[in-house]
XYZ file of C-alpha atoms in Angstrom:
563
model
C -20.607 -20.702 -16.580
C -18.828 -23.752 -15.137
C -15.056 -23.571 -14.857
C -13.128 -26.086 -16.992
C -11.100 -28.122 -14.464
C -7.317 -28.359 -14.710
C -5.757 -31.778 -14.216
C -2.236 -30.646 -13.331
C -0.730 -27.527 -11.820
C 0.691 -25.910 -14.934
C 0.899 -22.384 -16.331
C -2.776 -22.338 -17.303
C -3.772 -23.578 -13.848
C -1.812 -20.703 -12.289
C -3.652 -18.239 -14.511
C -7.011 -19.813 -13.710
C -6.357 -19.902 -9.970
C -5.302 -16.259 -9.852
C -8.377 -15.140 -11.779
C -10.760 -17.181 -9.662
C -9.107 -15.956 -6.459
C -9.525 -12.356 -7.519
C -13.202 -12.810 -8.313
C -13.833 -14.691 -5.053
C -12.054 -12.032 -2.978
C -14.045 -9.384 -4.793
C -17.245 -11.051 -3.628
C -15.972 -11.602 -0.086
C -14.119 -8.284 0.344
C -16.775 -6.414 2.316
C -17.442 -9.365 4.608
C -13.734 -9.788 5.331
C -13.292 -6.047 5.898
C -16.193 -6.101 8.355
C -14.642 -8.754 10.607
C -11.115 -7.273 10.580
C -10.225 -6.745 14.248
C -6.646 -8.040 14.502
C -3.871 -6.860 14.620
C -5.483 -3.477 13.891
C -9.225 -2.971 13.643
C -9.018 -0.820 10.520
C -11.523 -2.712 8.368
C -9.342 -3.212 5.288
C -8.082 -6.810 5.281
C -10.420 -7.913 2.499
C -9.511 -4.907 0.380
C -5.790 -5.426 0.989
C -5.987 -9.082 -0.011
C -7.957 -8.177 -3.137
C -5.394 -5.555 -4.193
C -2.522 -7.981 -3.549
C -4.078 -10.672 -5.734
C -5.031 -8.063 -8.326
C -1.331 -7.234 -8.690
C -0.511 -10.946 -9.038
C -3.184 -11.353 -11.724
C -1.831 -8.384 -13.679
C 1.667 -9.885 -13.646
C 0.465 -13.309 -14.797
C -1.684 -11.815 -17.556
C 1.313 -9.803 -18.755
C 3.320 -13.020 -19.111
C 0.566 -14.655 -21.134
C 0.141 -11.546 -23.277
C 3.855 -11.619 -24.099
C 3.444 -15.136 -25.517
C 0.472 -14.409 -27.729
C 1.061 -14.837 -31.470
C -0.481 -13.520 -34.652
C -4.244 -13.381 -34.054
C -3.789 -13.231 -30.320
C -4.476 -16.914 -29.724
C -1.921 -18.874 -27.698
C 0.106 -21.162 -29.916
C 0.410 -24.684 -28.503
C 3.852 -25.094 -27.010
C 4.584 -21.377 -27.170
C 2.749 -20.348 -24.024
C 4.501 -19.403 -20.798
C 6.094 -22.109 -18.711
C 5.043 -23.023 -15.189
C 8.161 -21.243 -13.930
C 7.222 -18.094 -15.887
C 3.674 -17.990 -14.576
C 4.305 -18.793 -10.906
C 7.294 -16.461 -10.912
C 5.080 -13.673 -12.227
C 2.378 -14.530 -9.694
C 4.819 -14.344 -6.793
C 6.521 -11.186 -8.048
C 3.228 -9.435 -8.741
C 1.941 -10.242 -5.265
C 5.235 -9.110 -3.703
C 5.294 -5.677 -5.330
C 1.559 -5.132 -4.863
C 1.170 -6.500 -1.330
C -1.027 -4.352 0.925
C -1.336 -4.501 4.674
C -0.344 -7.229 7.088
C -2.431 -10.017 5.529
C -1.564 -9.055 1.957
C 2.130 -9.157 2.783
C 1.790 -12.611 4.344
C -0.228 -13.839 1.346
C 2.558 -12.621 -0.936
C 5.033 -14.767 0.994
C 2.692 -17.770 0.850
C 2.598 -17.451 -2.947
C 6.347 -16.969 -3.108
C 6.876 -20.073 -0.978
C 4.689 -22.091 -3.335
C 6.537 -20.724 -6.360
C 9.888 -21.801 -4.932
C 8.740 -25.426 -4.795
C 6.838 -25.367 -8.086
C 9.956 -24.280 -9.943
C 12.461 -26.445 -8.076
C 14.413 -29.109 -9.937
C 14.613 -27.340 -13.267
C 11.549 -26.078 -15.112
C 8.826 -28.755 -15.019
C 5.907 -28.291 -17.384
C 3.529 -29.160 -14.556
C 3.337 -30.730 -11.114
C 0.959 -33.295 -9.650
C -0.607 -33.896 -6.250
C 2.603 -34.658 -4.306
C 4.216 -31.527 -5.730
C 1.265 -29.407 -4.641
C 1.505 -30.903 -1.132
C 5.164 -29.878 -0.915
C 4.337 -26.403 -2.201
C 1.661 -25.834 0.429
C 3.979 -26.998 3.208
C 6.829 -24.741 2.118
C 4.418 -21.821 1.708
C 3.190 -22.153 5.294
C 6.703 -22.467 6.698
C 8.133 -19.536 4.753
C 5.223 -17.264 5.725
C 5.710 -18.105 9.392
C 9.426 -17.331 9.115
C 8.656 -13.939 7.555
C 6.684 -12.786 10.616
C 8.803 -11.480 13.464
C 6.471 -12.760 16.198
C 3.986 -15.356 14.876
C 0.608 -15.430 16.634
C -1.748 -18.407 16.603
C -5.342 -17.885 15.591
C -4.280 -15.923 12.509
C -3.727 -16.596 8.819
C -0.478 -18.368 9.781
C -2.451 -20.962 11.733
C -4.855 -21.449 8.843
C -1.967 -21.871 6.368
C -0.289 -24.479 8.578
C -3.554 -26.390 8.949
C -4.028 -26.390 5.176
C -0.531 -27.828 4.716
C -1.108 -30.463 7.424
C -4.363 -31.601 5.829
C -2.820 -31.670 2.367
C -0.041 -33.990 3.547
C -2.614 -36.596 4.458
C -4.266 -36.495 1.025
C -3.579 -39.092 -1.635
C -4.214 -38.555 -5.304
C -4.105 -35.723 -7.797
C -4.074 -31.948 -7.393
C -7.843 -31.850 -6.955
C -7.697 -34.195 -3.969
C -4.865 -32.231 -2.380
C -6.634 -28.900 -2.941
C -9.874 -30.226 -1.410
C -8.019 -31.506 1.643
C -6.119 -28.231 2.091
C -9.339 -26.238 1.828
C -11.131 -28.455 4.335
C -8.246 -28.242 6.797
C -8.017 -24.476 6.439
C -11.759 -24.054 6.878
C -11.756 -26.109 10.050
C -8.798 -24.148 11.416
C -10.509 -20.860 10.577
C -13.583 -21.849 12.584
C -11.311 -22.489 15.576
C -9.471 -19.139 15.487
C -11.781 -17.400 18.021
C -10.714 -19.969 20.606
C -7.038 -19.165 19.963
C -7.150 -15.384 19.904
C -9.235 -13.727 22.646
C -9.812 -10.554 20.668
C -11.626 -12.594 18.014
C -13.725 -14.401 20.575
C -14.806 -11.144 22.218
C -15.785 -9.659 18.866
C -17.535 -12.870 17.818
C -15.611 -13.235 14.560
C -13.039 -15.471 12.908
C -9.675 -14.147 11.729
C -10.104 -11.923 8.674
C -6.776 -12.874 7.079
C -7.523 -16.537 7.584
C -10.938 -16.048 5.965
C -9.155 -14.529 2.983
C -6.796 -17.492 2.694
C -9.708 -19.948 2.845
C -11.291 -17.978 0.001
C -8.107 -18.308 -2.052
C -7.916 -22.047 -1.341
C -11.551 -22.431 -2.386
C -10.514 -20.924 -5.715
C -7.734 -23.523 -5.902
C -10.340 -26.287 -5.480
C -12.412 -24.767 -8.260
C -9.330 -24.620 -10.485
C -8.914 -28.405 -10.323
C -12.541 -29.536 -10.001
C -14.464 -26.964 -11.997
C -16.760 -26.287 -9.043
C -16.439 -23.895 -6.116
C -16.942 -25.515 -2.692
C -19.535 -22.882 -1.685
C -17.416 -20.702 0.565
C -19.574 -17.616 0.547
C -22.354 -18.847 2.796
C -20.609 -21.298 5.051
C -16.920 -20.618 5.376
C -17.318 -18.310 8.354
C -19.502 -20.216 10.814
C -18.511 -18.003 13.767
C -18.384 -14.667 11.967
C -20.662 -11.880 13.029
C -20.955 -9.123 10.464
C -22.067 -5.743 11.840
C -25.476 -4.371 10.859
C -26.839 -0.916 10.151
C -23.460 0.578 9.293
C -21.843 -0.293 12.634
C -18.304 -1.585 12.793
C -16.456 -3.910 15.112
C -13.585 -1.521 15.765
C -14.544 -0.815 19.324
C -15.447 -4.393 20.155
C -11.867 -5.605 20.197
C -10.828 -5.379 23.790
C -7.098 -5.076 24.044
C -4.505 -7.705 24.708
C -1.695 -7.351 27.208
C 0.720 -4.576 26.369
C 1.185 -0.887 26.980
C -0.710 1.920 25.331
C -2.908 1.565 22.309
C -0.188 0.425 19.941
C 1.826 2.208 17.257
C 0.309 5.108 15.348
C 1.547 4.336 11.824
C 1.630 1.514 9.333
C 4.734 1.701 7.125
C 5.108 -0.406 3.988
C 7.776 -0.218 1.320
C 9.581 -2.240 -1.296
C 13.287 -2.596 -0.631
C 16.224 -3.494 -2.824
C 18.824 -4.929 -0.441
C 20.986 -7.951 0.278
C 20.183 -10.699 2.766
C 22.649 -9.494 5.414
C 21.290 -5.947 5.320
C 17.719 -7.233 5.607
C 18.630 -9.336 8.622
C 19.912 -6.193 10.355
C 16.819 -4.291 9.225
C 14.553 -6.897 10.829
C 16.276 -6.398 14.176
C 16.042 -2.627 13.999
C 12.382 -2.529 12.949
C 11.450 -5.139 15.546
C 12.796 -2.766 18.193
C 10.816 0.145 16.732
C 7.349 -1.392 16.616
C 5.240 -4.493 16.030
C 3.391 -6.456 13.325
C 6.724 -6.769 11.493
C 6.587 -8.825 8.311
C 9.472 -8.893 5.827
C 8.868 -11.008 2.730
C 10.700 -11.619 -0.523
C 14.250 -12.491 -1.430
C 16.767 -12.402 -4.272
C 17.408 -8.733 -3.622
C 13.769 -7.526 -3.542
C 11.716 -7.353 -0.353
C 8.392 -6.045 0.894
C 8.605 -4.557 4.382
C 5.578 -4.045 6.642
C 5.664 -2.712 10.214
C 3.539 -0.730 12.684
C 5.525 2.008 14.442
C 5.191 5.316 16.245
C 8.152 6.843 14.397
C 7.405 6.453 10.680
C 10.493 8.442 9.728
C 12.775 6.089 11.651
C 11.240 3.073 9.883
C 11.922 4.632 6.495
C 15.427 5.696 7.517
C 16.148 2.111 8.545
C 15.195 1.050 5.029
C 17.490 3.677 3.520
C 20.375 2.349 5.582
C 19.625 -1.210 4.454
C 19.275 -0.475 0.740
C 16.920 1.368 -1.606
C 13.349 1.680 -0.334
C 10.625 2.810 -2.740
C 6.830 2.690 -3.172
C 6.651 3.816 0.422
C 3.163 3.925 1.948
C 2.617 5.411 5.390
C -0.806 5.214 7.003
C -1.773 7.010 10.179
C -4.170 4.803 12.108
C -7.343 6.771 12.837
C -8.946 6.644 16.258
C -11.240 3.968 14.890
C -8.338 1.866 13.656
C -7.442 0.562 17.059
C -4.477 -1.686 17.741
C -5.462 -4.783 19.674
C -2.185 -4.976 21.556
C -2.750 -2.156 24.065
C -4.527 -2.003 27.392
C -8.084 -0.837 27.861
C -10.840 -0.826 25.263
C -10.172 1.062 22.028
C -12.861 3.543 20.953
C -15.763 2.152 18.991
C -16.320 5.108 16.688
C -14.403 6.093 13.578
C -12.262 9.211 13.739
C -14.324 12.314 13.122
C -11.952 13.784 10.553
C -8.816 12.855 8.630
C -6.608 14.213 5.873
C -5.606 12.097 2.868
C -2.766 13.473 0.768
C -0.883 12.452 -2.357
C 2.841 13.082 -1.879
C 5.695 12.845 -4.402
C 8.524 11.520 -2.220
C 9.381 9.395 0.801
C 10.563 12.326 2.909
C 7.322 14.197 2.417
C 5.357 11.021 3.092
C 6.969 10.863 6.512
C 6.385 14.570 7.133
C 2.702 14.384 6.193
C 2.180 11.187 8.188
C 3.741 12.657 11.309
C 1.284 15.535 10.948
C -1.519 12.967 11.041
C -2.282 12.545 7.330
C -2.847 9.280 5.503
C -0.518 9.376 2.494
C -0.497 7.974 -1.022
C 2.932 8.006 -2.660
C 2.968 9.293 -6.243
C 6.016 7.747 -7.866
C 7.625 9.590 -10.819
C 5.740 8.575 -13.945
C 3.263 6.468 -11.918
C 0.410 8.671 -10.692
C -2.005 6.912 -8.339
C -5.317 5.654 -9.692
C -8.625 6.707 -8.190
C -8.919 3.272 -6.569
C -5.739 3.903 -4.571
C -7.149 7.182 -3.304
C -10.419 5.499 -2.343
C -8.462 2.853 -0.466
C -6.532 5.588 1.356
C -9.818 7.206 2.393
C -10.942 3.839 3.758
C -7.670 3.431 5.655
C -8.137 6.878 7.191
C -11.262 5.418 8.837
C -12.996 8.736 9.410
C -16.456 10.210 8.932
C -15.011 13.331 7.297
C -12.001 13.435 4.989
C -10.087 16.323 3.447
C -8.418 15.166 0.220
C -5.234 16.888 -1.002
C -4.198 15.709 -4.517
C -1.128 18.013 -4.579
C -0.978 17.823 -8.381
C -3.078 19.633 -10.970
C -3.100 16.536 -13.188
C -4.707 14.485 -10.417
C -7.734 16.766 -10.133
C -10.108 14.489 -12.040
C -8.694 11.339 -10.439
C -9.176 12.822 -6.978
C -12.696 13.996 -7.854
C -13.640 10.461 -8.929
C -12.210 9.049 -5.697
C -14.088 11.622 -3.625
C -17.348 10.768 -5.357
C -16.828 7.050 -4.721
C -16.030 7.668 -1.052
C -19.206 9.745 -0.691
C -21.267 6.789 -1.905
C -19.733 4.831 0.990
C -21.004 7.355 3.511
C -17.847 9.435 3.978
C -18.102 13.221 3.828
C -15.238 14.294 1.542
C -13.935 17.761 0.695
C -11.480 18.004 -2.190
C -9.049 20.913 -1.930
C -7.472 21.418 -5.389
C -3.852 21.665 -4.246
C -1.467 21.759 -7.216
C 1.785 21.059 -5.364
C 2.963 19.336 -2.205
C 4.045 22.723 -0.785
C 0.437 23.907 -1.019
C -0.554 20.749 0.812
C 1.960 21.526 3.551
C 0.434 24.978 3.966
C -3.068 23.498 4.137
C -2.025 20.845 6.649
C -0.372 23.497 8.836
C -3.721 25.195 9.525
C -5.769 21.992 9.776
C -7.738 21.871 13.051
C -9.942 18.779 13.484
C -11.822 20.435 16.349
C -13.291 23.102 14.046
C -16.502 22.614 12.112
C -15.780 20.725 8.909
C -16.726 23.604 6.602
C -14.625 26.078 8.559
C -11.624 23.750 8.512
C -11.928 23.212 4.758
C -12.196 26.968 4.129
C -9.100 27.665 6.234
C -7.088 24.922 4.532
C -8.224 26.025 1.073
C -7.284 29.605 1.844
C -3.816 28.624 3.072
C -3.185 26.499 0.003
C -4.408 29.211 -2.353
C -2.167 31.787 -0.710
C 0.906 29.642 -1.402
C 2.622 30.181 -4.731
C 4.460 27.097 -5.897
C 7.463 26.363 -8.104
C 9.804 23.532 -8.909
C 13.208 23.018 -10.427
C 13.618 19.994 -12.691
C 15.789 18.691 -15.526
C 14.394 18.554 -19.080
C 14.196 15.000 -20.437
C 14.059 16.038 -24.111
C 14.012 19.033 -26.423
C 10.754 20.936 -26.151
C 9.003 24.243 -26.720
C 8.198 26.037 -23.455
C 6.753 29.386 -22.376
C 10.354 30.512 -21.758
C 11.698 29.317 -25.117
C 13.185 26.090 -26.467
C 14.874 23.790 -23.968
C 17.242 20.948 -24.694
C 17.530 17.605 -22.946
C 19.527 18.137 -19.765
C 18.618 21.809 -19.332
C 17.567 22.937 -15.877
C 13.991 24.249 -15.860
C 12.386 26.556 -13.322
C 8.594 26.245 -13.308
C 6.429 28.778 -11.497
C 2.778 27.858 -10.949
C 3.143 25.068 -13.522
C 4.685 27.104 -16.357
C 8.356 27.137 -17.374
C 9.749 30.535 -16.365
C 13.511 29.967 -16.423
C 15.839 27.802 -18.533
C 19.462 27.443 -17.453
C 22.367 25.131 -16.913
C 22.949 25.368 -13.145
C 20.469 24.145 -10.549
C 21.392 26.691 -7.881
C 21.293 29.635 -10.277
C 17.931 28.636 -11.724
C 16.509 28.070 -8.228
C 17.732 31.495 -7.075
C 16.188 33.204 -10.104
C 12.875 31.435 -9.538
C 12.862 32.347 -5.853
C 13.582 36.010 -6.615
C 10.679 36.157 -9.057
C 8.328 34.622 -6.513
C 9.411 36.909 -3.658
C 9.119 39.992 -5.864
C 5.388 39.754 -5.229
C 5.946 39.500 -1.466
C 5.898 36.669 1.005
C 6.488 35.746 4.634
C 7.589 32.109 4.489
C 9.648 30.134 1.985
C 9.358 26.342 1.967
C 12.080 24.327 0.231
C 11.696 20.594 -0.411
C 14.917 18.992 -1.642
C 14.875 15.976 -3.938
C 17.594 13.333 -3.902
C 19.252 14.801 -7.006
C 19.534 18.366 -5.685
C 23.063 19.709 -5.029
C 24.047 19.590 -1.375
C 24.710 23.343 -1.282
C 21.505 24.601 -2.887
C 19.475 24.852 0.325
C 22.179 26.760 2.199
C 22.632 29.114 -0.757
C 18.926 29.891 -0.981
C 18.543 30.321 2.784
C 21.432 32.791 2.795
C 19.912 34.674 -0.139
C 16.594 35.021 1.679
C 18.293 36.218 4.878
C 20.329 38.840 3.036
C 17.736 40.165 0.584
C 14.395 39.548 2.275
C 14.740 40.396 5.939
C 11.180 39.634 7.042
C 10.968 36.237 5.334
C 11.568 32.908 7.094
C 12.744 29.694 5.410
C 12.037 26.045 6.229
C 13.747 23.105 4.501
C 12.526 19.512 4.146
C 14.023 16.430 2.514
C 11.633 15.010 -0.061
C 13.565 11.934 -1.208
C 12.881 10.556 -4.694
C 10.223 13.097 -5.605
C 10.863 13.617 -9.332
C 11.722 17.334 -9.133
C 15.115 18.417 -7.840
C 13.510 21.128 -5.725
C 10.018 22.242 -4.734
C 9.532 25.842 -3.624
C 6.585 27.371 -1.822
C 6.091 31.022 -0.905
C 3.335 32.071 1.491
């Protein structure tokens, strides 16, 4: 069905553009993933762009839903304003940005929003306003990248803005000019970035931006400019299941590049973020910091994931932390020598409840998915994590009994994509730690899975948390604010003191024996609880060792594992 064209850039045009962009990226996702060779050949640029725009669409739709009246039909004059819709678009993209290209796209949309809402709250803007928005978007995105590189999405964005400035007329004319300029610049990217030329492809992020601009043309003309078949004149998509990972010969540098991708949202002031940029720039590369007004999205590739997170903690409040360990197939294109062509043979994907554990798991080589309190990951997030792991075989650790079905759905989807997946039904992050401790990629897959499953099953798990409301439990009635000790998922102790409840829980667990106690402290745990429990174990259980980790904002005050 033909799209009804929009004459001006107003709230409805924003909604239309976001929806069309999402559908276009959905169609182009696999092609964009296939040509992703820079800055890391991890084959996920198309997926990251899709997820970023999906978050923007959700935010815009929420604004429109809030303005619906009576029968659900928008009432003329009561719909969201342009400022409401573009603000939601920019915010949604910011909080949902994935990967290097998704983070840059979020800043492009934010830059546009800043111009579209300048000078009060206009009901709509025309062609000249759209030209200014595209120019500011390109400039702000370039400023967000620590070390801009030509031949990337930044080049394509600048070319779109340059072409738009030469266009006269309405929004449709400006959008067509921007799209044409971006498409021409995209075709030239292999000549600007040697790694693209060697692989025989155009820049994946730039391809994604051209796709989004094609959707902008369709928004104002009612017709798509036919990007699917012709937008990538130099692209070479691999055949027969091959990938281009190994075809990106490296650029000048040392080594094969950082081992981890770290992304998080950050609540911090401008001065603190400026210092954070300097610190992260010294730690790694591919640094992109986007946002403003107290909320930022931070993306960097580093070898020390923990240090990158700690830098965020010093700057403000980081959350929604995602740490990805680049598999052997996800080769950085900034090192020397040729990265390996093949995917990693095996990887571990784990759901973790806090930032500290995310760093611990990542340093052990796992690809992590952060489960925020009250926001369990969807199966799509787990599938995306499996793709990021870039391995033929994947061991999936849900670390939560309630995620069993979600993880099973993700595993089934990954299997349809040719990945061999084993789901180990870990019920707690401490069981996942035990499984990861015996993980040996050199073993046969079945043997490794059996060993990890055995280690997890031999680990009893408990947690100490605070009751949110009055409730019946297996240990009696608890009141809001009571301290609860849960053993293997059931409430076993109700008390008023965190340390006392934790000690009681630990005694009950060790009554059945054990050799190793694992304690994972949440941010709300008393400072003395770990020392108290360690001393108790030393005094009462002579043959038992204790290890302590910092879990960060993990929901529970304390996680306990006994092996």
